[in-house]
Short mmCIF file of C-alpha atoms in Angstrom, two decimals:
data_model
loop_
_atom_site.label_atom_id
_atom_site.label_comp_id
_atom_site.label_asym_id
_atom_site.label_seq_id
_atom_site.Cartn_x
_atom_site.Cartn_y
_atom_site.Cartn_z
CA MET A 877 10.22 1.12 -16.50
CA LYS A 878 7.92 4.06 -16.92
CA ASN A 879 8.84 7.13 -14.85
CA PRO A 880 11.24 5.68 -12.25
CA VAL A 881 11.90 9.15 -10.81
CA GLU A 882 8.31 9.46 -9.55
CA LEU A 883 8.49 5.94 -8.15
CA PHE A 884 11.67 6.69 -6.22
CA LYS A 885 10.17 9.96 -4.93
CA VAL A 886 7.33 7.93 -3.45
CA LEU A 887 9.78 5.45 -1.93
CA SER A 888 11.92 8.23 -0.43
CA ASN A 889 9.61 8.69 2.56
CA GLU A 890 10.08 6.50 5.64
CA THR A 891 6.38 6.39 6.50
CA ARG A 892 5.42 5.32 2.97
CA LEU A 893 8.05 2.58 3.17
CA ASP A 894 6.62 1.51 6.52
CA MET A 895 3.14 1.39 5.01
CA LEU A 896 4.38 -0.94 2.26
CA LYS A 897 6.00 -3.16 4.91
CA TRP A 898 2.79 -3.25 6.95
CA LEU A 899 0.77 -4.18 3.88
CA LYS A 900 3.21 -6.98 3.04
CA HIS A 901 2.19 -8.86 6.21
CA PRO A 902 -1.05 -7.21 7.33
CA MET A 903 -1.99 -9.89 9.86
CA GLU A 904 1.23 -9.11 11.77
CA HIS A 905 0.65 -5.36 11.80
CA PHE A 906 -3.11 -4.90 12.04
CA ASP A 907 -5.48 -6.63 14.42
CA GLN A 908 -8.65 -6.08 12.42
CA PRO A 909 -10.70 -9.30 12.46
CA ALA A 910 -10.85 -10.87 9.02
CA GLU A 911 -14.61 -11.43 9.29
CA LEU A 912 -15.15 -7.66 8.96
CA LEU A 913 -13.81 -7.79 5.41
CA SER A 914 -15.82 -9.06 2.48
CA LYS A 915 -14.96 -12.61 1.44
CA SER A 916 -13.47 -11.53 -1.90
CA LEU A 917 -11.43 -8.73 -0.34
CA ASN A 918 -10.19 -10.92 2.50
CA GLU A 919 -8.89 -13.51 0.00
CA ARG A 920 -6.89 -10.84 -1.83
CA GLY A 921 -6.05 -8.90 1.28
CA GLY A 922 -6.66 -5.29 2.09
CA ILE A 923 -6.45 -2.87 4.97
CA CYS A 924 -8.79 0.04 5.60
CA VAL A 925 -7.39 3.57 5.46
CA GLY A 926 -8.56 4.13 9.04
CA ASP A 927 -6.43 1.27 10.32
CA ILE A 928 -3.39 2.51 8.41
CA THR A 929 -4.01 6.03 9.75
CA GLU A 930 -4.15 4.75 13.32
CA LYS A 931 -0.92 2.76 12.97
CA ALA A 932 0.94 5.59 11.20
CA GLY A 933 -0.11 8.17 13.78
CA LEU A 934 -0.77 10.71 11.03
CA SER A 935 -3.88 12.53 9.89
CA GLN A 936 -6.30 10.70 7.63
CA SER A 937 -5.68 13.24 4.87
CA THR A 938 -1.91 12.65 4.99
CA VAL A 939 -2.31 8.87 4.90
CA SER A 940 -4.81 9.12 2.03
CA HIS A 941 -2.41 11.36 0.14
CA TYR A 942 0.45 8.88 0.68
CA LEU A 943 -1.72 5.98 -0.49
CA THR A 944 -2.80 7.93 -3.56
CA MET A 945 0.84 8.62 -4.39
CA MET A 946 1.69 4.93 -4.02
CA GLN A 947 -1.31 3.93 -6.11
CA LYS A 948 -0.37 6.40 -8.84
CA VAL A 949 3.02 4.66 -9.33
CA GLY A 950 1.40 1.24 -9.03
CA LEU A 951 2.77 0.09 -5.67
CA VAL A 952 -0.67 -0.40 -4.10
CA GLU A 953 -4.15 -1.23 -5.31
CA SER A 954 -7.42 -0.20 -3.73
CA GLU A 955 -10.91 -1.56 -3.57
CA ARG A 956 -13.95 0.34 -2.38
CA HIS A 957 -16.58 -1.37 -0.25
CA GLY A 958 -19.37 0.98 0.72
CA LYS A 959 -17.84 4.00 2.39
CA TRP A 960 -14.55 2.19 3.10
CA THR A 961 -11.51 1.88 0.86
CA TYR A 962 -9.14 -1.03 1.41
CA TYR A 963 -5.54 -1.07 0.19
CA ARG A 964 -3.16 -3.90 -0.61
CA ARG A 965 0.27 -4.12 -2.18
CA ASN A 966 0.60 -4.66 -5.92
CA GLU A 967 3.12 -7.50 -5.75
CA GLU A 968 3.55 -7.66 -9.52
CA ARG A 969 4.61 -4.02 -9.67
CA ILE A 970 6.92 -4.42 -6.68
CA GLN A 971 8.64 -7.32 -8.45
CA GLU A 972 9.04 -5.13 -11.56
CA VAL A 973 10.71 -2.46 -9.42
CA ALA A 974 13.04 -5.04 -7.86
CA ALA A 975 13.97 -6.35 -11.32
CA PHE A 976 14.60 -2.80 -12.56
CA ILE A 977 16.91 -2.08 -9.63
CA GLU A 978 18.78 -5.34 -10.13
CA LYS A 979 19.20 -4.81 -13.88
CA GLU A 980 19.66 -1.05 -14.22
CA LEU A 981 21.19 0.10 -10.96
#
């Protein structure tokens, strides 16, 4: 695994962990109607930064910074639609992390 230290730094924050949990089951944690998302985005999933910011109770800049950190280590993916950016978990990367922990730690 490339740079596990940076990955574990990202995972060492309770709010970032919460964000990953929320993105795992977004329909349970966000009440944004699916029809507001584009068809292709809705099929793959994705939650707007504004909705994550509201749930986290943090500033938009802090939430954006956290999401950028998670994206940098591959835990989340983003897709831009107009002026909105939607985030979803990168399940493949999360499985790689789980396998690394099981094998190496």
